[in-house]
């Protein structure tokens, strides 16, 4: 059910205002000397939100007045809106804003600026249920660009247990400090904790049902009833260009949002650092992609 009807111009006016106030630097784009205005261009917003330029134009002109919740969430992230502004965008678009009983998918502006400034590091941002929301260019260079599913988002557990995204599933992480069994137990225990924390989230319930139906391995681990939290560890990542790269993988949680920031690093002067430097050259010429 729609939250309220929207006027033809209100949504478009808000989008233009928010786009005009956002510095390209804060999203990892060069400001450039040829810009006539300080804000984002429509094509830049479209790229960051994973939309077509034509659709952004129609939204701003009031010809598209009812974006889906997923599109509204992507636009809110791309424009680096606050939680209150995100909720207002949903309301003006005729949508019900997300509740506290749903897994948060909004990336706060400060975290987005941090991501933009860490663009030379392999970094991915995940929801509490391990949906991929955003990633740095070097993440894409290291792991390969994830395949966007027809519906929903790329999800780490779907990729691992169901092979839903070949790039995230096959050959990319060839060994782990604690072994694959410990990694899988950690993921499943973490998902059970999130399932208990957000019992009304349809996405989490759907994810659990799909994994139980499609993966005997997941079903067996789920039946154990273990509850935990996924931890940082050392991983060896296989890359088609530079081969095997041993990296420290650290997982940070953003307070108040349950977002996971996953960062891969290597000590200076090591072969792994040299491998990242080699991948970094073409990667940093691109802005942070949108995963949804």
PDB file of C-alpha atoms in Angstrom:
ATOM      1  CA  UNK A   1       0.000   0.000   0.000  1.00  0.00           C
ATOM      2  CA  UNK A   2       1.325   3.458  -0.932  1.00  0.00           C
ATOM      3  CA  UNK A   3       2.291   5.746   1.898  1.00  0.00           C
ATOM      4  CA  UNK A   4       0.664   8.754   0.254  1.00  0.00           C
ATOM      5  CA  UNK A   5       0.035  10.182  -3.223  1.00  0.00           C
ATOM      6  CA  UNK A   6       2.805  12.294  -4.684  1.00  0.00           C
ATOM      7  CA  UNK A   7       2.676  15.400  -6.840  1.00  0.00           C
ATOM      8  CA  UNK A   8       4.249  15.291 -10.289  1.00  0.00           C
ATOM      9  CA  UNK A   9       6.889  17.873  -9.419  1.00  0.00           C
ATOM     10  CA  UNK A  10       7.776  17.285  -5.778  1.00  0.00           C
ATOM     11  CA  UNK A  11       9.853  14.141  -6.290  1.00  0.00           C
ATOM     12  CA  UNK A  12      11.730  15.585  -9.257  1.00  0.00           C
ATOM     13  CA  UNK A  13      12.466  18.839  -7.460  1.00  0.00           C
ATOM     14  CA  UNK A  14      13.868  16.970  -4.461  1.00  0.00           C
ATOM     15  CA  UNK A  15      16.089  14.784  -6.655  1.00  0.00           C
ATOM     16  CA  UNK A  16      17.494  17.811  -8.490  1.00  0.00           C
ATOM     17  CA  UNK A  17      18.147  19.626  -5.200  1.00  0.00           C
ATOM     18  CA  UNK A  18      19.922  16.647  -3.658  1.00  0.00           C
ATOM     19  CA  UNK A  19      21.919  16.008  -6.842  1.00  0.00           C
ATOM     20  CA  UNK A  20      23.036  19.635  -7.081  1.00  0.00           C
ATOM     21  CA  UNK A  21      24.347  19.723  -3.513  1.00  0.00           C
ATOM     22  CA  UNK A  22      26.476  16.558  -3.736  1.00  0.00           C
ATOM     23  CA  UNK A  23      30.135  17.051  -4.602  1.00  0.00           C
ATOM     24  CA  UNK A  24      31.571  14.647  -7.190  1.00  0.00           C
ATOM     25  CA  UNK A  25      34.613  14.272  -4.939  1.00  0.00           C
ATOM     26  CA  UNK A  26      32.444  12.692  -2.224  1.00  0.00           C
ATOM     27  CA  UNK A  27      31.449   9.868  -4.562  1.00  0.00           C
ATOM     28  CA  UNK A  28      34.973   9.285  -5.876  1.00  0.00           C
ATOM     29  CA  UNK A  29      34.636  11.285  -9.102  1.00  0.00           C
ATOM     30  CA  UNK A  30      37.007  14.038 -10.258  1.00  0.00           C
ATOM     31  CA  UNK A  31      35.531  17.523  -9.901  1.00  0.00           C
ATOM     32  CA  UNK A  32      37.070  18.730 -13.160  1.00  0.00           C
ATOM     33  CA  UNK A  33      37.354  22.281 -14.476  1.00  0.00           C
ATOM     34  CA  UNK A  34      34.708  21.988 -17.190  1.00  0.00           C
ATOM     35  CA  UNK A  35      31.700  21.632 -14.858  1.00  0.00           C
ATOM     36  CA  UNK A  36      29.127  24.398 -15.054  1.00  0.00           C
ATOM     37  CA  UNK A  37      27.673  23.328 -11.696  1.00  0.00           C
ATOM     38  CA  UNK A  38      29.230  21.860  -8.572  1.00  0.00           C
ATOM     39  CA  UNK A  39      26.828  18.932  -8.169  1.00  0.00           C
ATOM     40  CA  UNK A  40      26.452  15.571  -9.850  1.00  0.00           C
ATOM     41  CA  UNK A  41      25.391  15.254 -13.448  1.00  0.00           C
ATOM     42  CA  UNK A  42      22.343  13.118 -14.276  1.00  0.00           C
ATOM     43  CA  UNK A  43      24.470  10.502 -15.969  1.00  0.00           C
ATOM     44  CA  UNK A  44      26.678  10.264 -12.881  1.00  0.00           C
ATOM     45  CA  UNK A  45      23.678   9.763 -10.607  1.00  0.00           C
ATOM     46  CA  UNK A  46      22.350   7.117 -13.008  1.00  0.00           C
ATOM     47  CA  UNK A  47      25.668   5.243 -12.963  1.00  0.00           C
ATOM     48  CA  UNK A  48      25.995   5.385  -9.175  1.00  0.00           C
ATOM     49  CA  UNK A  49      22.403   4.216  -8.658  1.00  0.00           C
ATOM     50  CA  UNK A  50      22.548   1.525 -11.346  1.00  0.00           C
ATOM     51  CA  UNK A  51      19.809   3.168 -13.429  1.00  0.00           C
ATOM     52  CA  UNK A  52      19.495   4.392 -16.991  1.00  0.00           C
ATOM     53  CA  UNK A  53      20.004   8.094 -17.659  1.00  0.00           C
ATOM     54  CA  UNK A  54      16.581   8.182 -19.329  1.00  0.00           C
ATOM     55  CA  UNK A  55      14.906   6.904 -16.163  1.00  0.00           C
ATOM     56  CA  UNK A  56      16.654   9.522 -14.017  1.00  0.00           C
ATOM     57  CA  UNK A  57      15.458  12.206 -16.449  1.00  0.00           C
ATOM     58  CA  UNK A  58      11.896  10.905 -16.243  1.00  0.00           C
ATOM     59  CA  UNK A  59      12.044  10.889 -12.436  1.00  0.00           C
ATOM     60  CA  UNK A  60      13.284  14.471 -12.334  1.00  0.00           C
ATOM     61  CA  UNK A  61      10.723  15.624 -14.900  1.00  0.00           C
ATOM     62  CA  UNK A  62       7.833  13.977 -13.055  1.00  0.00           C
ATOM     63  CA  UNK A  63       7.105  11.504 -15.853  1.00  0.00           C
ATOM     64  CA  UNK A  64       8.086   8.564 -13.603  1.00  0.00           C
ATOM     65  CA  UNK A  65       6.446   9.140 -10.237  1.00  0.00           C
ATOM     66  CA  UNK A  66       6.404   5.741  -8.542  1.00  0.00           C
ATOM     67  CA  UNK A  67       9.855   4.119  -8.386  1.00  0.00           C
ATOM     68  CA  UNK A  68      10.130   0.748  -6.697  1.00  0.00           C
ATOM     69  CA  UNK A  69      11.488   0.485  -3.163  1.00  0.00           C
ATOM     70  CA  UNK A  70      14.738  -0.969  -4.518  1.00  0.00           C
ATOM     71  CA  UNK A  71      15.172   1.957  -6.932  1.00  0.00           C
ATOM     72  CA  UNK A  72      14.364   4.475  -4.193  1.00  0.00           C
ATOM     73  CA  UNK A  73      16.934   2.841  -1.899  1.00  0.00           C
ATOM     74  CA  UNK A  74      19.580   2.896  -4.654  1.00  0.00           C
ATOM     75  CA  UNK A  75      18.909   6.576  -5.389  1.00  0.00           C
ATOM     76  CA  UNK A  76      19.069   7.430  -1.671  1.00  0.00           C
ATOM     77  CA  UNK A  77      22.451   5.709  -1.369  1.00  0.00           C
ATOM     78  CA  UNK A  78      23.790   7.343  -4.531  1.00  0.00           C
ATOM     79  CA  UNK A  79      22.714  10.800  -3.288  1.00  0.00           C
ATOM     80  CA  UNK A  80      24.163  10.110   0.180  1.00  0.00           C
ATOM     81  CA  UNK A  81      20.922  11.023   1.932  1.00  0.00           C
ATOM     82  CA  UNK A  82      20.513  10.990   5.685  1.00  0.00           C
ATOM     83  CA  UNK A  83      18.066   8.505   7.216  1.00  0.00           C
ATOM     84  CA  UNK A  84      15.412  11.245   7.528  1.00  0.00           C
ATOM     85  CA  UNK A  85      15.915  12.322   3.908  1.00  0.00           C
ATOM     86  CA  UNK A  86      15.779   8.695   2.751  1.00  0.00           C
ATOM     87  CA  UNK A  87      12.481   8.219   4.597  1.00  0.00           C
ATOM     88  CA  UNK A  88      11.110  11.423   3.047  1.00  0.00           C
ATOM     89  CA  UNK A  89      12.123  10.228  -0.419  1.00  0.00           C
ATOM     90  CA  UNK A  90      10.194   7.010   0.160  1.00  0.00           C
ATOM     91  CA  UNK A  91       7.154   8.929   1.382  1.00  0.00           C
ATOM     92  CA  UNK A  92       7.139  11.376  -1.533  1.00  0.00           C
ATOM     93  CA  UNK A  93       7.492   8.433  -3.935  1.00  0.00           C
ATOM     94  CA  UNK A  94       4.401   6.825  -2.422  1.00  0.00           C
ATOM     95  CA  UNK A  95       6.328   4.122  -0.560  1.00  0.00           C
ATOM     96  CA  UNK A  96       6.442   3.065   3.066  1.00  0.00           C
ATOM     97  CA  UNK A  97       9.876   3.849   4.561  1.00  0.00           C
ATOM     98  CA  UNK A  98      11.866   0.887   5.905  1.00  0.00           C
ATOM     99  CA  UNK A  99      11.184  -0.043   9.526  1.00  0.00           C
ATOM    100  CA  UNK A 100      13.591  -0.978  12.294  1.00  0.00           C
ATOM    101  CA  UNK A 101      12.439  -4.601  11.971  1.00  0.00           C
ATOM    102  CA  UNK A 102      13.939  -4.817   8.474  1.00  0.00           C
ATOM    103  CA  UNK A 103      17.614  -5.304   7.657  1.00  0.00           C
ATOM    104  CA  UNK A 104      19.076  -1.819   6.993  1.00  0.00           C
ATOM    105  CA  UNK A 105      20.254  -1.241   3.422  1.00  0.00           C
ATOM    106  CA  UNK A 106      20.980   2.481   3.603  1.00  0.00           C
ATOM    107  CA  UNK A 107      24.639   3.540   3.677  1.00  0.00           C
ATOM    108  CA  UNK A 108      25.072   6.717   5.778  1.00  0.00           C
ATOM    109  CA  UNK A 109      26.732   9.697   4.024  1.00  0.00           C
ATOM    110  CA  UNK A 110      29.829   9.541   6.236  1.00  0.00           C
ATOM    111  CA  UNK A 111      30.379   5.885   5.376  1.00  0.00           C
ATOM    112  CA  UNK A 112      29.953   6.630   1.672  1.00  0.00           C
ATOM    113  CA  UNK A 113      32.562   9.384   1.845  1.00  0.00           C
ATOM    114  CA  UNK A 114      34.877   6.928   3.600  1.00  0.00           C
ATOM    115  CA  UNK A 115      34.316   4.394   0.818  1.00  0.00           C
ATOM    116  CA  UNK A 116      35.073   7.015  -1.836  1.00  0.00           C
ATOM    117  CA  UNK A 117      38.317   7.970  -0.108  1.00  0.00           C
ATOM    118  CA  UNK A 118      39.345   4.321   0.250  1.00  0.00           C
ATOM    119  CA  UNK A 119      38.763   3.617  -3.436  1.00  0.00           C
ATOM    120  CA  UNK A 120      42.323   2.290  -3.804  1.00  0.00           C
ATOM    121  CA  UNK A 121      41.523  -0.538  -1.367  1.00  0.00           C
ATOM    122  CA  UNK A 122      39.500  -3.696  -2.152  1.00  0.00           C
ATOM    123  CA  UNK A 123      36.398  -2.884  -0.125  1.00  0.00           C
ATOM    124  CA  UNK A 124      32.803  -4.139  -0.200  1.00  0.00           C
ATOM    125  CA  UNK A 125      29.759  -2.989   1.770  1.00  0.00           C
ATOM    126  CA  UNK A 126      27.226  -5.661   2.749  1.00  0.00           C
ATOM    127  CA  UNK A 127      23.958  -5.692   4.649  1.00  0.00           C
ATOM    128  CA  UNK A 128      23.632  -7.724   7.844  1.00  0.00           C
ATOM    129  CA  UNK A 129      22.315 -10.610   5.716  1.00  0.00           C
ATOM    130  CA  UNK A 130      25.280 -10.302   3.311  1.00  0.00           C
ATOM    131  CA  UNK A 131      23.649  -8.581   0.347  1.00  0.00           C
ATOM    132  CA  UNK A 132      26.324  -6.659  -1.570  1.00  0.00           C
ATOM    133  CA  UNK A 133      25.372  -2.958  -1.630  1.00  0.00           C
ATOM    134  CA  UNK A 134      28.503  -1.279  -2.952  1.00  0.00           C
ATOM    135  CA  UNK A 135      32.140  -2.014  -3.689  1.00  0.00           C
ATOM    136  CA  UNK A 136      35.285  -0.157  -4.634  1.00  0.00           C
ATOM    137  CA  UNK A 137      36.818  -0.369  -8.129  1.00  0.00           C
ATOM    138  CA  UNK A 138      39.738  -2.405  -6.770  1.00  0.00           C
ATOM    139  CA  UNK A 139      37.281  -4.916  -5.262  1.00  0.00           C
ATOM    140  CA  UNK A 140      35.881  -5.411  -8.762  1.00  0.00           C
ATOM    141  CA  UNK A 141      39.391  -5.754 -10.190  1.00  0.00           C
ATOM    142  CA  UNK A 142      40.369  -8.322  -7.542  1.00  0.00           C
ATOM    143  CA  UNK A 143      37.227 -10.483  -7.573  1.00  0.00           C
ATOM    144  CA  UNK A 144      35.711  -9.620 -10.940  1.00  0.00           C
ATOM    145  CA  UNK A 145      32.554  -7.604 -11.472  1.00  0.00           C
ATOM    146  CA  UNK A 146      29.671  -9.495  -9.799  1.00  0.00           C
ATOM    147  CA  UNK A 147      26.774 -10.515 -12.017  1.00  0.00           C
ATOM    148  CA  UNK A 148      23.646  -8.584 -11.106  1.00  0.00           C
ATOM    149  CA  UNK A 149      20.726 -10.999 -10.566  1.00  0.00           C
ATOM    150  CA  UNK A 150      17.432 -10.427 -12.371  1.00  0.00           C
ATOM    151  CA  UNK A 151      15.795  -9.659  -9.022  1.00  0.00           C
ATOM    152  CA  UNK A 152      17.239  -8.721  -5.677  1.00  0.00           C
ATOM    153  CA  UNK A 153      20.923  -8.210  -4.930  1.00  0.00           C
ATOM    154  CA  UNK A 154      24.092 -10.250  -5.112  1.00  0.00           C
ATOM    155  CA  UNK A 155      24.265 -12.194  -1.831  1.00  0.00           C
ATOM    156  CA  UNK A 156      27.353 -13.861  -0.382  1.00  0.00           C
ATOM    157  CA  UNK A 157      25.495 -16.897   1.006  1.00  0.00           C
ATOM    158  CA  UNK A 158      23.543 -17.475  -2.216  1.00  0.00           C
ATOM    159  CA  UNK A 159      26.788 -17.261  -4.153  1.00  0.00           C
ATOM    160  CA  UNK A 160      28.676 -19.629  -1.855  1.00  0.00           C
ATOM    161  CA  UNK A 161      26.016 -22.269  -1.148  1.00  0.00           C
ATOM    162  CA  UNK A 162      23.953 -22.080  -4.371  1.00  0.00           C
ATOM    163  CA  UNK A 163      26.493 -20.821  -6.916  1.00  0.00           C
ATOM    164  CA  UNK A 164      24.153 -17.926  -7.712  1.00  0.00           C
ATOM    165  CA  UNK A 165      26.997 -15.665  -8.904  1.00  0.00           C
ATOM    166  CA  UNK A 166      29.807 -17.577 -10.622  1.00  0.00           C
ATOM    167  CA  UNK A 167      32.330 -14.788 -10.116  1.00  0.00           C
ATOM    168  CA  UNK A 168      31.782 -14.703  -6.347  1.00  0.00           C
ATOM    169  CA  UNK A 169      31.405 -18.491  -6.109  1.00  0.00           C
ATOM    170  CA  UNK A 170      34.033 -20.108  -8.296  1.00  0.00           C
ATOM    171  CA  UNK A 171      37.798 -20.149  -7.752  1.00  0.00           C
ATOM    172  CA  UNK A 172      38.006 -16.685  -6.188  1.00  0.00           C
ATOM    173  CA  UNK A 173      38.906 -17.600  -2.604  1.00  0.00           C
ATOM    174  CA  UNK A 174      41.029 -20.730  -2.822  1.00  0.00           C
ATOM    175  CA  UNK A 175      42.006 -21.092   0.842  1.00  0.00           C
ATOM    176  CA  UNK A 176      41.210 -19.547   4.203  1.00  0.00           C
ATOM    177  CA  UNK A 177      43.121 -19.366   7.468  1.00  0.00           C
ATOM    178  CA  UNK A 178      40.582 -21.540   9.304  1.00  0.00           C
ATOM    179  CA  UNK A 179      39.428 -23.676   6.390  1.00  0.00           C
ATOM    180  CA  UNK A 180      36.219 -23.735   4.376  1.00  0.00           C
ATOM    181  CA  UNK A 181      34.250 -25.615   7.039  1.00  0.00           C
ATOM    182  CA  UNK A 182      34.877 -22.921   9.643  1.00  0.00           C
ATOM    183  CA  UNK A 183      34.044 -20.230   7.101  1.00  0.00           C
ATOM    184  CA  UNK A 184      30.712 -21.863   6.276  1.00  0.00           C
ATOM    185  CA  UNK A 185      29.823 -22.424   9.932  1.00  0.00           C
ATOM    186  CA  UNK A 186      30.604 -18.790  10.645  1.00  0.00           C
ATOM    187  CA  UNK A 187      28.380 -17.562   7.817  1.00  0.00           C
ATOM    188  CA  UNK A 188      25.447 -19.786   8.786  1.00  0.00           C
ATOM    189  CA  UNK A 189      25.682 -18.923  12.481  1.00  0.00           C
ATOM    190  CA  UNK A 190      25.841 -15.248  11.566  1.00  0.00           C
ATOM    191  CA  UNK A 191      22.731 -15.535   9.377  1.00  0.00           C
ATOM    192  CA  UNK A 192      20.829 -17.279  12.192  1.00  0.00           C
ATOM    193  CA  UNK A 193      21.669 -14.357  14.492  1.00  0.00           C
ATOM    194  CA  UNK A 194      20.430 -11.872  11.877  1.00  0.00           C
ATOM    195  CA  UNK A 195      17.285 -13.956  11.289  1.00  0.00           C
ATOM    196  CA  UNK A 196      16.477 -13.708  14.994  1.00  0.00           C
ATOM    197  CA  UNK A 197      17.202  -9.991  15.068  1.00  0.00           C
ATOM    198  CA  UNK A 198      15.018  -9.199  12.031  1.00  0.00           C
ATOM    199  CA  UNK A 199      12.233 -11.820  12.136  1.00  0.00           C
ATOM    200  CA  UNK A 200       9.875  -9.770   9.955  1.00  0.00           C
ATOM    201  CA  UNK A 201      12.339  -9.082   7.142  1.00  0.00           C
ATOM    202  CA  UNK A 202      10.969 -10.787   4.031  1.00  0.00           C
ATOM    203  CA  UNK A 203      14.351 -10.775   2.315  1.00  0.00           C
ATOM    204  CA  UNK A 204      16.002 -12.672   5.174  1.00  0.00           C
ATOM    205  CA  UNK A 205      13.131 -15.190   5.405  1.00  0.00           C
ATOM    206  CA  UNK A 206      13.259 -15.756   1.646  1.00  0.00           C
ATOM    207  CA  UNK A 207      17.033 -16.190   1.750  1.00  0.00           C
ATOM    208  CA  UNK A 208      16.862 -18.807   4.509  1.00  0.00           C
ATOM    209  CA  UNK A 209      14.087 -20.712   2.695  1.00  0.00           C
ATOM    210  CA  UNK A 210      16.053 -20.737  -0.579  1.00  0.00           C
ATOM    211  CA  UNK A 211      19.217 -21.937   1.119  1.00  0.00           C
ATOM    212  CA  UNK A 212      17.409 -24.680   3.046  1.00  0.00           C
ATOM    213  CA  UNK A 213      15.735 -25.912  -0.136  1.00  0.00           C
ATOM    214  CA  UNK A 214      18.760 -25.640  -2.398  1.00  0.00           C
ATOM    215  CA  UNK A 215      21.800 -26.554  -0.294  1.00  0.00           C
ATOM    216  CA  UNK A 216      22.052 -29.730   1.804  1.00  0.00           C
ATOM    217  CA  UNK A 217      25.293 -28.356   3.250  1.00  0.00           C
ATOM    218  CA  UNK A 218      23.542 -25.189   4.464  1.00  0.00           C
ATOM    219  CA  UNK A 219      20.572 -27.191   5.757  1.00  0.00           C
ATOM    220  CA  UNK A 220      22.876 -29.412   7.790  1.00  0.00           C
ATOM    221  CA  UNK A 221      24.693 -26.449   9.333  1.00  0.00           C
ATOM    222  CA  UNK A 222      21.409 -24.636   9.996  1.00  0.00           C
ATOM    223  CA  UNK A 223      20.042 -27.696  11.818  1.00  0.00           C
ATOM    224  CA  UNK A 224      22.946 -27.502  14.275  1.00  0.00           C
ATOM    225  CA  UNK A 225      21.446 -24.302  15.682  1.00  0.00           C
ATOM    226  CA  UNK A 226      24.778 -22.515  16.083  1.00  0.00           C
ATOM    227  CA  UNK A 227      24.620 -18.728  16.504  1.00  0.00           C
ATOM    228  CA  UNK A 228      27.641 -16.496  16.021  1.00  0.00           C
ATOM    229  CA  UNK A 229      29.173 -13.586  14.183  1.00  0.00           C
ATOM    230  CA  UNK A 230      31.321 -13.762  11.070  1.00  0.00           C
ATOM    231  CA  UNK A 231      34.922 -12.887  11.908  1.00  0.00           C
ATOM    232  CA  UNK A 232      37.916 -11.430  10.114  1.00  0.00           C
ATOM    233  CA  UNK A 233      40.534 -13.828   8.754  1.00  0.00           C
ATOM    234  CA  UNK A 234      43.388 -14.227   6.283  1.00  0.00           C
ATOM    235  CA  UNK A 235      42.428 -15.353   2.782  1.00  0.00           C
ATOM    236  CA  UNK A 236      44.151 -16.352  -0.426  1.00  0.00           C
ATOM    237  CA  UNK A 237      42.311 -14.882  -3.404  1.00  0.00           C
ATOM    238  CA  UNK A 238      42.771 -16.266  -6.901  1.00  0.00           C
ATOM    239  CA  UNK A 239      42.886 -13.593  -9.599  1.00  0.00           C
ATOM    240  CA  UNK A 240      43.069 -14.243 -13.345  1.00  0.00           C
ATOM    241  CA  UNK A 241      45.702 -11.523 -13.859  1.00  0.00           C
ATOM    242  CA  UNK A 242      48.039 -11.656 -10.845  1.00  0.00           C
ATOM    243  CA  UNK A 243      47.422 -15.204  -9.609  1.00  0.00           C
ATOM    244  CA  UNK A 244      47.079 -16.121  -5.925  1.00  0.00           C
ATOM    245  CA  UNK A 245      47.159 -13.156  -3.521  1.00  0.00           C
ATOM    246  CA  UNK A 246      47.318 -13.677   0.258  1.00  0.00           C
ATOM    247  CA  UNK A 247      45.473 -10.868   2.016  1.00  0.00           C
ATOM    248  CA  UNK A 248      44.170  -9.910   5.439  1.00  0.00           C
ATOM    249  CA  UNK A 249      40.369  -9.695   5.350  1.00  0.00           C
ATOM    250  CA  UNK A 250      38.824  -7.524   8.075  1.00  0.00           C
ATOM    251  CA  UNK A 251      35.104  -7.075   8.707  1.00  0.00           C
ATOM    252  CA  UNK A 252      33.887  -3.848  10.325  1.00  0.00           C
ATOM    253  CA  UNK A 253      30.311  -3.223  11.473  1.00  0.00           C
ATOM    254  CA  UNK A 254      28.820   0.260  11.187  1.00  0.00           C
ATOM    255  CA  UNK A 255      27.143   1.103  14.498  1.00  0.00           C
ATOM    256  CA  UNK A 256      23.407   1.691  14.221  1.00  0.00           C
ATOM    257  CA  UNK A 257      23.077   0.189  10.742  1.00  0.00           C
ATOM    258  CA  UNK A 258      24.440  -3.388  10.968  1.00  0.00           C
ATOM    259  CA  UNK A 259      26.255  -2.778   7.692  1.00  0.00           C
ATOM    260  CA  UNK A 260      29.413  -4.840   7.129  1.00  0.00           C
ATOM    261  CA  UNK A 261      32.440  -3.189   5.546  1.00  0.00           C
ATOM    262  CA  UNK A 262      34.792  -5.895   4.284  1.00  0.00           C
ATOM    263  CA  UNK A 263      38.323  -4.680   3.547  1.00  0.00           C
ATOM    264  CA  UNK A 264      41.268  -6.578   2.057  1.00  0.00           C
ATOM    265  CA  UNK A 265      44.790  -5.286   2.779  1.00  0.00           C
ATOM    266  CA  UNK A 266      48.414  -6.360   2.402  1.00  0.00           C
ATOM    267  CA  UNK A 267      51.529  -5.303   4.267  1.00  0.00           C
ATOM    268  CA  UNK A 268      53.764  -2.866   2.398  1.00  0.00           C
ATOM    269  CA  UNK A 269      56.593  -4.426   0.441  1.00  0.00           C
ATOM    270  CA  UNK A 270      54.994  -7.869   0.147  1.00  0.00           C
ATOM    271  CA  UNK A 271      54.195  -9.679  -3.119  1.00  0.00           C
ATOM    272  CA  UNK A 272      50.502  -9.224  -2.303  1.00  0.00           C
ATOM    273  CA  UNK A 273      50.937  -5.444  -2.058  1.00  0.00           C
ATOM    274  CA  UNK A 274      52.698  -5.455  -5.431  1.00  0.00           C
ATOM    275  CA  UNK A 275      49.840  -7.469  -6.930  1.00  0.00           C
ATOM    276  CA  UNK A 276      47.279  -4.970  -5.643  1.00  0.00           C
ATOM    277  CA  UNK A 277      49.369  -2.119  -7.039  1.00  0.00           C
ATOM    278  CA  UNK A 278      49.292  -3.792 -10.441  1.00  0.00           C
ATOM    279  CA  UNK A 279      45.479  -4.132 -10.323  1.00  0.00           C
ATOM    280  CA  UNK A 280      45.049  -0.633  -8.891  1.00  0.00           C
ATOM    281  CA  UNK A 281      46.208   1.304 -11.956  1.00  0.00           C
ATOM    282  CA  UNK A 282      43.167   0.652 -14.200  1.00  0.00           C
ATOM    283  CA  UNK A 283      40.767   0.229 -11.269  1.00  0.00           C
ATOM    284  CA  UNK A 284      41.086   3.683  -9.699  1.00  0.00           C
ATOM    285  CA  UNK A 285      40.074   5.428 -12.920  1.00  0.00           C
ATOM    286  CA  UNK A 286      36.500   4.256 -12.292  1.00  0.00           C
ATOM    287  CA  UNK A 287      34.090   5.525  -9.600  1.00  0.00           C
ATOM    288  CA  UNK A 288      32.599   3.272  -6.952  1.00  0.00           C
ATOM    289  CA  UNK A 289      30.041   1.030  -8.732  1.00  0.00           C
ATOM    290  CA  UNK A 290      26.530   0.397  -7.519  1.00  0.00           C
ATOM    291  CA  UNK A 291      25.751  -3.222  -6.764  1.00  0.00           C
ATOM    292  CA  UNK A 292      21.967  -2.764  -6.790  1.00  0.00           C
TER     293      UNK A 292
END
